[in-house]
Amino acid sequence: MNEDIKLTYHVTTFGCQMNAHDSEKLRGVLEAEGYVETDSERADIVIYNTCTIRENADQKIYGRLGRLNNYKKSNPDMIIGLCGCMMQQKEVAEKIKNSYPFVDLVFGTHNISDFKNLLNRVTESRKRVFEFGSEDNSDLYEGLPTKRKYSFKSGVNIMYGCNNFCTYCIVPYVRGREYSRLPNDILEEVKRLADDGVIEIMLLGQNVNSYGKTLDEPVSFAKLLSDVCRVPGIERVRFMTSHPKDLSDELIDVMAGEEKVCRHLHLPVQSGSTAILKKMNRIYTKESYLALEEKIRSRIPDMALTTDIIVGFPGETDADFEETIDVCRKVEYDSAFTFIYSPRTGTPAAKMPDKVPDEVCHERFDRLLKLVQDKAAIRAKLIEGATLPVLIEDKNREEGLVTGRLSNNSTVHLPGDESLIGQIVDVNLKECRGFYYFGEMV
Ligand code: 5AD
Ligand code: SF4
């Protein structure tokens, strides 16, 4: 590439933390190739790293592609690339191939390690490239350059894929089989990041609690977590996502005993009805979930608990939904992501009978949302007035303010300047404003 003409790129990420982390690799490769990042999608190369968890995730991508096409009309050399979970589905890739001729590059979730070559094939030939590889190149992926969004915090993949096959979920089909990285490789990566100034690590996997079970020398997630806390320079450790069926007492012990483990546990319940949980293939009951939650809250009272809930799963009756309401009343989540069930082609639930009518779904959704918001507001108020450590992450849009996070993942705004970014400072949480706090450094 001609060094004098700096071509620009933009990567837009949809979906979860895993995708956000993959996007850092895409950026790393683009930077290494000499492209320069720009804030706008009016760039020479635009990559959409897509999500397909629900139907509306797909719709969002199709909607935005029209806009990219318009940008391309004023910059015909522009390269438009699509990757991520949505592209891993054959019918989607076909549709893009046939109906979106302005898209130059499409690749799957297992092809990120080959991104550089794929991109070069497009730039050199100006032909469209579609590539979907197999699952066996994860090790190559680890060696890719990375451009982190934040200098002081980073995600680290500890495992790939998912073997749970919850009946509503498309992830096992698009992300492939579960595969754990070796503990030493993970720890080496964490050490490198710490040497590079990272103080907060987010360990990433679809189901971190089953980490290490299939390794030749099995190792538990709890052991890995405590080893990560031992890495010099690391101040905070988070992890995402936990499946209630695999959450061990050993892990609760590590979380309770290790101050560096953040006071936030995301523990998706999905439904409060044991009958629906069975149809979802979640392998726990309402009672066992509540018992687990009680065990965690009694051992670690300041642990924020958050969850994911699906309403309107096929066959969900009013009585089933009341069980979900009951769980939310009892647990009082610090926050909850609520979703209306969205059938995904190829998953078992998409073929299940007794679809719940849209109006019923929306009524239930609204009722649930009101309850989780009310409970979250009560929980948030509990620490108003306390002084707690905050990792300052960003400048605020409002002049003279910065924004950071508590160990429990809540957001705090406070007076301060850019020099604080990346530091952990003690902040008095003067005022709880619904879901965030306004504070002052002490
Ligand atoms: N419909 C609605 N919500 C879903 N989720 C996963 N699959 C679906 C689906 N088909 C939700 C689950 C999961 C979160 C990431 O997305 O609650 O935990
Ligand atoms: Fe979306 Fe799931 Fe893929 Fe994450 S793993 S991007 S939530 S489909």
Short mmCIF file of C-alpha atoms and ligand atoms in Angstrom, two decimals:
data_model
loop_
_atom_site.label_atom_id
_atom_site.label_comp_id
_atom_site.label_asym_id
_atom_site.label_seq_id
_atom_site.Cartn_x
_atom_site.Cartn_y
_atom_site.Cartn_z
CA MET A 1 0.00 0.00 0.00
CA ASN A 2 1.23 3.53 -0.83
CA GLU A 3 2.46 5.07 2.44
CA ASP A 4 1.59 8.61 1.33
CA ILE A 5 -2.11 8.02 1.00
CA LYS A 6 -3.56 6.97 4.30
CA LEU A 7 -6.72 5.03 3.66
CA THR A 8 -9.24 5.04 6.49
CA TYR A 9 -11.22 2.26 8.15
CA HIS A 10 -14.14 1.92 10.51
CA VAL A 11 -15.25 -1.21 12.39
CA THR A 12 -18.82 -1.23 13.74
CA THR A 13 -19.58 -3.86 16.38
CA PHE A 14 -22.97 -5.37 17.13
CA GLY A 15 -23.74 -7.86 19.91
CA CYS A 16 -21.80 -9.05 22.90
CA GLN A 17 -18.42 -8.63 24.57
CA MET A 18 -17.02 -11.49 22.49
CA ASN A 19 -17.74 -9.53 19.35
CA ALA A 20 -16.29 -6.37 20.87
CA HIS A 21 -13.12 -8.31 21.59
CA ASP A 22 -13.01 -9.77 18.06
CA SER A 23 -13.35 -6.23 16.70
CA GLU A 24 -10.19 -5.24 18.56
CA LYS A 25 -8.40 -7.93 16.56
CA LEU A 26 -9.92 -6.66 13.30
CA ARG A 27 -8.69 -3.15 14.17
CA GLY A 28 -5.26 -4.51 15.07
CA VAL A 29 -4.93 -6.17 11.66
CA LEU A 30 -6.16 -3.05 9.83
CA GLU A 31 -3.69 -0.83 11.72
CA ALA A 32 -0.84 -3.26 10.98
CA GLU A 33 -1.76 -2.98 7.30
CA GLY A 34 -1.37 0.79 7.52
CA TYR A 35 -5.01 1.89 7.52
CA VAL A 36 -6.08 4.71 9.83
CA GLU A 37 -9.15 4.52 12.05
CA THR A 38 -11.90 7.08 11.61
CA ASP A 39 -15.05 7.71 13.66
CA SER A 40 -17.32 7.77 10.66
CA GLU A 41 -18.66 5.02 8.44
CA ARG A 42 -17.70 7.22 5.46
CA ALA A 43 -14.38 5.37 5.42
CA ASP A 44 -12.41 3.53 2.74
CA ILE A 45 -12.97 0.24 4.53
CA VAL A 46 -16.03 -0.42 6.68
CA ILE A 47 -16.42 -3.70 8.52
CA TYR A 48 -19.63 -4.70 10.30
CA ASN A 49 -19.01 -7.33 12.97
CA THR A 50 -22.53 -8.70 13.23
CA CYS A 51 -24.72 -10.41 15.82
CA THR A 52 -27.68 -12.69 15.14
CA ILE A 53 -28.96 -13.49 18.61
CA ARG A 54 -32.47 -12.22 17.80
CA GLU A 55 -34.33 -11.41 14.62
CA ASN A 56 -34.10 -7.66 15.26
CA ALA A 57 -30.30 -7.92 15.37
CA ASP A 58 -30.40 -9.17 11.77
CA GLN A 59 -32.91 -6.50 10.73
CA LYS A 60 -30.68 -3.78 12.13
CA ILE A 61 -27.80 -4.91 9.91
CA TYR A 62 -29.90 -5.12 6.74
CA GLY A 63 -31.27 -1.66 7.52
CA ARG A 64 -27.84 -0.10 7.91
CA LEU A 65 -26.41 -1.69 4.80
CA GLY A 66 -28.53 0.67 2.67
CA ARG A 67 -26.75 3.61 4.22
CA LEU A 68 -23.33 2.08 3.48
CA ASN A 69 -24.40 1.62 -0.12
CA ASN A 70 -25.09 5.35 -0.34
CA TYR A 71 -21.64 6.16 1.06
CA LYS A 72 -20.14 3.83 -1.51
CA LYS A 73 -21.84 5.73 -4.32
CA SER A 74 -19.72 8.77 -3.45
CA ASN A 75 -16.58 6.64 -2.87
CA PRO A 76 -16.76 3.74 -5.37
CA ASP A 77 -13.44 2.28 -4.15
CA MET A 78 -14.88 1.81 -0.68
CA ILE A 79 -14.66 -1.76 0.65
CA ILE A 80 -17.59 -3.08 2.66
CA GLY A 81 -16.98 -6.19 4.74
CA LEU A 82 -19.32 -8.23 6.93
CA CYS A 83 -18.30 -10.80 9.52
CA GLY A 84 -19.46 -12.23 12.83
CA CYS A 85 -22.26 -14.49 13.93
CA MET A 86 -24.94 -13.45 11.43
CA MET A 87 -22.63 -14.21 8.49
CA GLN A 88 -21.95 -17.71 9.77
CA GLN A 89 -25.43 -18.72 8.56
CA LYS A 90 -25.54 -20.04 5.00
CA GLU A 91 -28.88 -18.44 4.10
CA VAL A 92 -27.68 -15.02 5.24
CA ALA A 93 -24.45 -15.27 3.24
CA GLU A 94 -26.51 -16.31 0.19
CA LYS A 95 -28.84 -13.36 0.60
CA ILE A 96 -25.88 -10.96 0.85
CA LYS A 97 -24.29 -12.54 -2.21
CA ASN A 98 -27.44 -12.22 -4.30
CA SER A 99 -29.15 -9.07 -3.04
CA TYR A 100 -26.35 -6.85 -1.72
CA PRO A 101 -23.86 -6.65 -4.60
CA PHE A 102 -22.07 -3.68 -3.03
CA VAL A 103 -20.75 -5.88 -0.19
CA ASP A 104 -17.17 -6.89 -1.07
CA LEU A 105 -16.16 -9.25 1.70
CA VAL A 106 -18.06 -11.73 3.89
CA PHE A 107 -16.39 -14.08 6.33
CA GLY A 108 -17.41 -16.28 9.24
CA THR A 109 -16.62 -16.41 12.94
CA HIS A 110 -13.75 -18.86 12.33
CA ASN A 111 -11.97 -16.74 9.71
CA ILE A 112 -10.76 -13.78 11.74
CA SER A 113 -7.22 -15.20 11.76
CA ASP A 114 -7.32 -15.01 7.97
CA PHE A 115 -8.73 -11.48 7.81
CA LYS A 116 -5.54 -9.91 6.47
CA ASN A 117 -5.37 -12.31 3.50
CA LEU A 118 -9.07 -12.03 2.76
CA LEU A 119 -8.86 -8.25 2.74
CA ASN A 120 -5.79 -8.31 0.50
CA ARG A 121 -7.60 -10.60 -1.91
CA VAL A 122 -10.36 -8.00 -2.21
CA THR A 123 -8.02 -5.01 -2.56
CA GLU A 124 -5.84 -6.75 -5.15
CA SER A 125 -8.51 -8.42 -7.28
CA ARG A 126 -11.46 -6.11 -6.59
CA LYS A 127 -13.51 -9.29 -6.73
CA ARG A 128 -16.01 -10.21 -4.04
CA VAL A 129 -14.68 -12.66 -1.46
CA PHE A 130 -16.87 -15.03 0.61
CA GLU A 131 -15.07 -17.33 3.04
CA PHE A 132 -16.32 -19.63 5.78
CA GLY A 133 -13.71 -21.80 7.47
CA SER A 134 -13.77 -24.61 9.99
CA GLU A 135 -13.29 -24.31 13.72
CA ASP A 136 -9.69 -25.43 14.02
CA ASN A 137 -7.73 -22.18 13.65
CA SER A 138 -8.30 -20.59 17.07
CA ASP A 139 -4.60 -20.75 17.93
CA LEU A 140 -3.70 -18.58 14.94
CA TYR A 141 -6.33 -16.13 16.07
CA GLU A 142 -4.53 -15.66 19.41
CA GLY A 143 -1.42 -14.31 17.66
CA LEU A 144 -3.22 -11.46 15.88
CA PRO A 145 -2.33 -7.86 16.62
CA THR A 146 -4.94 -6.07 18.71
CA LYS A 147 -6.00 -2.46 18.91
CA ARG A 148 -7.69 -2.03 22.27
CA LYS A 149 -10.45 0.47 22.75
CA TYR A 150 -9.21 1.21 26.28
CA SER A 151 -5.54 1.16 27.26
CA PHE A 152 -6.30 0.13 30.86
CA LYS A 153 -8.79 -2.69 30.40
CA SER A 154 -9.09 -5.65 28.11
CA GLY A 155 -11.15 -8.73 27.40
CA VAL A 156 -9.36 -12.08 27.28
CA ASN A 157 -10.95 -15.09 25.63
CA ILE A 158 -10.67 -18.14 27.85
CA MET A 159 -12.86 -20.35 25.71
CA TYR A 160 -14.70 -20.40 22.43
CA GLY A 161 -18.02 -21.79 21.33
CA CYS A 162 -20.77 -23.36 23.34
CA ASN A 163 -22.02 -26.90 23.99
CA ASN A 164 -25.13 -26.10 25.97
CA PHE A 165 -27.68 -26.00 23.17
CA CYS A 166 -30.31 -24.00 25.01
CA THR A 167 -33.21 -24.66 22.66
CA TYR A 168 -33.82 -20.99 21.79
CA CYS A 169 -30.20 -20.11 21.11
CA ILE A 170 -28.34 -19.86 17.84
CA VAL A 171 -24.89 -19.38 19.39
CA PRO A 172 -23.78 -23.06 19.37
CA TYR A 173 -24.55 -23.14 15.63
CA VAL A 174 -22.64 -19.99 14.74
CA ARG A 175 -19.78 -20.11 17.24
CA GLY A 176 -19.17 -23.86 17.13
CA ARG A 177 -18.16 -26.37 19.80
CA GLU A 178 -16.80 -25.44 23.19
CA TYR A 179 -13.04 -25.25 23.36
CA SER A 180 -10.96 -24.04 26.34
CA ARG A 181 -7.60 -22.35 25.95
CA LEU A 182 -4.69 -23.65 28.05
CA PRO A 183 -4.40 -21.87 31.41
CA ASN A 184 -0.77 -20.95 30.79
CA ASP A 185 -1.58 -19.32 27.47
CA ILE A 186 -4.28 -17.27 29.17
CA LEU A 187 -2.00 -16.26 32.03
CA GLU A 188 0.79 -15.30 29.63
CA GLU A 189 -1.65 -13.08 27.76
CA VAL A 190 -2.82 -11.47 31.01
CA LYS A 191 0.82 -10.84 32.01
CA ARG A 192 1.53 -9.22 28.64
CA LEU A 193 -1.53 -7.02 29.02
CA ALA A 194 -0.52 -6.05 32.58
CA ASP A 195 2.95 -5.12 31.30
CA ASP A 196 1.20 -2.96 28.73
CA GLY A 197 -0.71 -1.03 31.42
CA VAL A 198 -3.93 -3.03 31.67
CA ILE A 199 -5.38 -3.12 35.20
CA GLU A 200 -8.82 -4.64 34.52
CA ILE A 201 -9.37 -7.99 32.82
CA MET A 202 -12.68 -9.38 31.58
CA LEU A 203 -12.46 -13.16 31.11
CA LEU A 204 -14.71 -14.03 28.20
CA GLY A 205 -16.60 -17.19 27.30
CA GLN A 206 -20.17 -18.24 26.53
CA ASN A 207 -20.20 -20.32 29.70
CA VAL A 208 -17.09 -19.58 31.74
CA ASN A 209 -18.13 -21.95 34.52
CA SER A 210 -17.50 -24.95 32.34
CA TYR A 211 -14.01 -23.68 31.50
CA GLY A 212 -11.25 -26.29 31.50
CA LYS A 213 -13.39 -29.38 31.89
CA THR A 214 -12.37 -30.82 28.53
CA LEU A 215 -8.64 -30.03 28.73
CA ASP A 216 -6.19 -32.97 28.87
CA GLU A 217 -5.34 -31.81 32.37
CA PRO A 218 -8.68 -30.43 33.54
CA VAL A 219 -8.63 -27.20 35.50
CA SER A 220 -11.52 -25.31 37.07
CA PHE A 221 -12.64 -21.79 36.25
CA ALA A 222 -12.26 -20.94 39.95
CA LYS A 223 -8.57 -21.89 39.83
CA LEU A 224 -8.01 -19.87 36.67
CA LEU A 225 -9.78 -16.87 38.19
CA SER A 226 -7.63 -16.90 41.31
CA ASP A 227 -4.46 -17.30 39.19
CA VAL A 228 -5.46 -14.27 37.08
CA CYS A 229 -5.89 -12.26 40.30
CA ARG A 230 -2.27 -13.12 41.20
CA VAL A 231 -0.83 -11.49 38.07
CA PRO A 232 1.09 -8.39 39.22
CA GLY A 233 -0.54 -5.16 38.08
CA ILE A 234 -4.03 -6.58 37.67
CA GLU A 235 -6.44 -4.75 39.97
CA ARG A 236 -9.85 -5.92 38.81
CA VAL A 237 -11.11 -9.10 37.24
CA ARG A 238 -14.55 -9.60 35.70
CA PHE A 239 -16.01 -12.52 33.80
CA MET A 240 -18.91 -13.14 31.46
CA THR A 241 -21.10 -15.24 31.16
CA SER A 242 -22.00 -17.71 33.89
CA HIS A 243 -24.42 -20.56 33.44
CA PRO A 244 -26.24 -21.34 36.71
CA LYS A 245 -25.97 -25.10 36.16
CA ASP A 246 -22.15 -25.03 36.41
CA LEU A 247 -21.54 -22.42 39.09
CA SER A 248 -19.48 -24.22 41.73
CA ASP A 249 -18.97 -23.67 45.46
CA GLU A 250 -15.27 -23.40 44.70
CA LEU A 251 -16.04 -20.38 42.49
CA ILE A 252 -18.16 -18.77 45.21
CA ASP A 253 -15.23 -19.25 47.60
CA VAL A 254 -12.83 -17.53 45.20
CA MET A 255 -15.25 -14.68 44.54
CA ALA A 256 -15.80 -14.21 48.29
CA GLY A 257 -12.11 -14.37 49.20
CA GLU A 258 -10.56 -12.41 46.41
CA GLU A 259 -11.05 -8.65 46.50
CA LYS A 260 -9.89 -8.23 42.92
CA VAL A 261 -12.88 -10.18 41.62
CA CYS A 262 -15.46 -7.53 40.84
CA ARG A 263 -18.71 -7.51 42.77
CA HIS A 264 -20.81 -8.32 39.74
CA LEU A 265 -22.21 -11.65 38.68
CA HIS A 266 -24.25 -11.99 35.52
CA LEU A 267 -26.37 -15.06 36.07
CA PRO A 268 -28.94 -15.47 33.31
CA VAL A 269 -32.14 -17.07 34.61
CA GLN A 270 -34.06 -16.90 31.28
CA SER A 271 -37.33 -17.99 32.96
CA GLY A 272 -38.64 -18.58 36.46
CA SER A 273 -40.79 -21.53 35.43
CA THR A 274 -39.24 -24.95 35.88
CA ALA A 275 -41.43 -26.31 33.08
CA ILE A 276 -40.18 -23.64 30.64
CA LEU A 277 -36.57 -24.05 31.84
CA LYS A 278 -36.89 -27.71 30.93
CA LYS A 279 -38.14 -26.85 27.45
CA MET A 280 -35.23 -24.41 27.18
CA ASN A 281 -32.79 -27.20 28.16
CA ARG A 282 -31.34 -25.07 30.95
CA ILE A 283 -30.71 -28.04 33.34
CA TYR A 284 -31.78 -26.22 36.53
CA THR A 285 -35.07 -25.54 38.26
CA LYS A 286 -36.60 -22.42 39.73
CA GLU A 287 -35.79 -23.77 43.20
CA SER A 288 -32.17 -24.66 42.46
CA TYR A 289 -31.61 -21.24 40.88
CA LEU A 290 -33.07 -19.46 43.89
CA ALA A 291 -30.99 -21.61 46.25
CA LEU A 292 -27.85 -20.69 44.30
CA GLU A 293 -28.74 -17.02 44.35
CA GLU A 294 -29.31 -17.13 48.12
CA LYS A 295 -26.01 -18.89 48.67
CA ILE A 296 -24.19 -16.18 46.68
CA ARG A 297 -25.96 -13.23 48.30
CA SER A 298 -25.45 -14.59 51.82
CA ARG A 299 -21.72 -15.21 51.23
CA ILE A 300 -21.12 -11.98 49.31
CA PRO A 301 -23.80 -9.43 50.23
CA ASP A 302 -22.36 -6.62 48.10
CA MET A 303 -22.38 -8.76 44.94
CA ALA A 304 -24.52 -7.16 42.23
CA LEU A 305 -26.58 -9.77 40.45
CA THR A 306 -27.76 -9.21 36.92
CA THR A 307 -29.64 -11.49 34.58
CA ASP A 308 -31.17 -12.16 31.17
CA ILE A 309 -34.84 -13.04 30.87
CA ILE A 310 -36.82 -14.22 27.86
CA VAL A 311 -40.59 -13.71 27.79
CA GLY A 312 -42.95 -15.47 25.43
CA PHE A 313 -40.98 -18.69 24.96
CA PRO A 314 -43.25 -21.22 23.13
CA GLY A 315 -45.84 -22.66 25.50
CA GLU A 316 -45.26 -20.02 28.23
CA THR A 317 -48.57 -19.74 30.12
CA ASP A 318 -49.71 -16.95 32.44
CA ALA A 319 -48.77 -19.21 35.35
CA ASP A 320 -45.27 -19.77 33.91
CA PHE A 321 -44.81 -16.04 33.51
CA GLU A 322 -45.93 -15.48 37.12
CA GLU A 323 -43.05 -17.75 38.17
CA THR A 324 -40.64 -15.41 36.35
CA ILE A 325 -42.21 -12.43 38.11
CA ASP A 326 -41.84 -14.29 41.40
CA VAL A 327 -38.11 -14.92 40.81
CA CYS A 328 -37.56 -11.24 40.04
CA ARG A 329 -39.43 -10.19 43.19
CA LYS A 330 -37.36 -12.56 45.28
CA VAL A 331 -33.92 -11.97 43.76
CA GLU A 332 -34.21 -8.19 43.28
CA TYR A 333 -31.71 -8.04 40.44
CA ASP A 334 -29.40 -5.03 40.23
CA SER A 335 -30.28 -4.98 36.58
CA ALA A 336 -31.89 -7.32 34.08
CA PHE A 337 -31.87 -7.57 30.30
CA THR A 338 -35.32 -8.57 29.17
CA PHE A 339 -36.05 -9.97 25.73
CA ILE A 340 -39.09 -11.11 23.82
CA TYR A 341 -38.51 -14.60 22.47
CA SER A 342 -37.36 -14.51 18.86
CA PRO A 343 -37.45 -17.76 16.86
CA ARG A 344 -34.08 -18.54 15.24
CA THR A 345 -34.11 -20.86 12.24
CA GLY A 346 -32.37 -24.14 12.97
CA THR A 347 -32.92 -24.09 16.73
CA PRO A 348 -35.28 -26.65 18.36
CA ALA A 349 -37.53 -23.99 19.94
CA ALA A 350 -38.31 -22.48 16.53
CA LYS A 351 -40.30 -25.65 15.78
CA MET A 352 -42.06 -25.86 19.15
CA PRO A 353 -45.86 -25.46 19.24
CA ASP A 354 -47.94 -22.92 21.17
CA LYS A 355 -46.38 -19.70 20.03
CA VAL A 356 -47.30 -16.89 22.42
CA PRO A 357 -49.28 -14.13 20.65
CA ASP A 358 -47.40 -10.83 20.18
CA GLU A 359 -49.84 -8.80 22.32
CA VAL A 360 -49.40 -11.23 25.21
CA CYS A 361 -45.61 -11.08 24.85
CA HIS A 362 -45.66 -7.30 24.91
CA GLU A 363 -47.97 -7.13 27.94
CA ARG A 364 -45.74 -9.55 29.83
CA PHE A 365 -42.60 -7.75 28.72
CA ASP A 366 -43.89 -4.37 29.92
CA ARG A 367 -44.94 -5.77 33.28
CA LEU A 368 -41.60 -7.48 33.76
CA LEU A 369 -39.62 -4.42 32.72
CA LYS A 370 -41.47 -2.24 35.24
CA LEU A 371 -40.77 -4.74 38.01
CA VAL A 372 -37.06 -5.15 37.22
CA GLN A 373 -36.63 -1.39 36.96
CA ASP A 374 -38.36 -0.80 40.30
CA LYS A 375 -36.22 -3.44 42.00
CA ALA A 376 -33.03 -2.15 40.38
CA ALA A 377 -33.79 1.37 41.62
CA ILE A 378 -34.21 0.05 45.17
CA ARG A 379 -30.90 -1.84 44.96
CA ALA A 380 -29.06 1.15 43.51
CA LYS A 381 -30.23 3.39 46.34
CA LEU A 382 -28.65 1.06 48.93
CA ILE A 383 -25.13 2.36 48.37
CA GLU A 384 -25.99 6.02 47.94
CA GLY A 385 -23.68 8.02 50.22
CA ALA A 386 -21.00 5.31 50.33
CA THR A 387 -17.40 5.93 49.29
CA LEU A 388 -16.17 3.28 46.87
CA PRO A 389 -13.35 2.80 44.35
CA VAL A 390 -14.19 3.82 40.79
CA LEU A 391 -12.16 3.03 37.68
CA ILE A 392 -12.33 6.18 35.55
CA GLU A 393 -12.95 5.13 31.95
CA ASP A 394 -13.98 8.08 29.79
CA LYS A 395 -14.47 11.77 29.47
CA ASN A 396 -18.11 12.65 29.92
CA ARG A 397 -20.03 14.38 27.13
CA GLU A 398 -20.60 17.14 29.65
CA GLU A 399 -17.54 19.38 30.03
CA GLY A 400 -15.57 18.92 33.26
CA LEU A 401 -16.99 15.49 34.06
CA VAL A 402 -15.57 11.99 33.75
CA THR A 403 -17.32 8.62 33.89
CA GLY A 404 -16.22 5.44 35.60
CA ARG A 405 -17.39 2.14 36.98
CA LEU A 406 -17.78 0.67 40.40
CA SER A 407 -16.62 -2.86 41.07
CA ASN A 408 -20.31 -3.82 40.83
CA ASN A 409 -20.35 -2.44 37.27
CA SER A 410 -22.59 0.59 37.99
CA THR A 411 -21.76 3.84 36.25
CA VAL A 412 -20.58 6.90 38.16
CA HIS A 413 -20.21 10.45 36.81
CA LEU A 414 -18.00 12.88 38.68
CA PRO A 415 -16.09 16.12 38.24
CA GLY A 416 -12.61 15.45 36.90
CA ASP A 417 -10.38 15.67 33.86
CA GLU A 418 -8.84 13.34 31.32
CA SER A 419 -5.74 12.75 33.42
CA LEU A 420 -7.84 10.49 35.67
CA ILE A 421 -8.68 8.04 32.88
CA GLY A 422 -7.33 4.59 33.71
CA GLN A 423 -7.01 5.28 37.43
CA ILE A 424 -8.94 3.79 40.32
CA VAL A 425 -10.02 6.57 42.68
CA ASP A 426 -12.20 6.70 45.79
CA VAL A 427 -15.49 8.40 45.08
CA ASN A 428 -18.28 9.44 47.38
CA LEU A 429 -21.57 8.44 45.72
CA LYS A 430 -23.43 11.60 46.59
CA GLU A 431 -26.55 10.99 44.60
CA CYS A 432 -28.16 7.96 43.05
CA ARG A 433 -29.93 9.04 39.85
CA GLY A 434 -31.89 5.93 38.95
CA PHE A 435 -29.32 3.59 37.43
CA TYR A 436 -26.20 5.68 37.83
CA TYR A 437 -24.55 7.81 40.48
CA PHE A 438 -23.25 11.31 40.64
CA GLY A 439 -20.21 11.42 42.89
CA GLU A 440 -17.17 13.34 44.01
CA MET A 441 -13.59 12.23 44.54
CA VAL A 442 -12.53 12.14 48.17
N1 5AD B 1 -34.85 -14.91 21.61
C1 5AD B 1 -34.80 -13.98 22.61
N2 5AD B 1 -33.75 -13.82 23.42
C2 5AD B 1 -32.68 -14.64 23.22
N3 5AD B 1 -31.51 -14.73 23.85
C3 5AD B 1 -30.78 -15.70 23.27
N4 5AD B 1 -31.47 -16.26 22.26
C4 5AD B 1 -32.66 -15.61 22.21
C5 5AD B 1 -33.81 -15.74 21.38
N5 5AD B 1 -33.87 -16.63 20.41
C6 5AD B 1 -31.15 -13.91 25.01
C7 5AD B 1 -30.84 -14.78 26.22
C8 5AD B 1 -29.36 -14.69 26.33
C9 5AD B 1 -29.09 -13.30 25.82
C10 5AD B 1 -27.70 -13.03 25.39
O1 5AD B 1 -29.97 -13.19 24.72
O2 5AD B 1 -31.49 -14.20 27.33
O3 5AD B 1 -28.89 -14.87 27.66
FE1 SF4 B 2 -24.55 -12.09 19.21
FE2 SF4 B 2 -24.27 -14.41 20.44
FE3 SF4 B 2 -22.67 -13.84 18.47
FE4 SF4 B 2 -22.42 -12.55 20.80
S1 SF4 B 2 -22.08 -14.76 20.41
S2 SF4 B 2 -22.40 -11.62 18.77
S3 SF4 B 2 -24.62 -12.40 21.40
S4 SF4 B 2 -24.90 -14.13 18.35
#
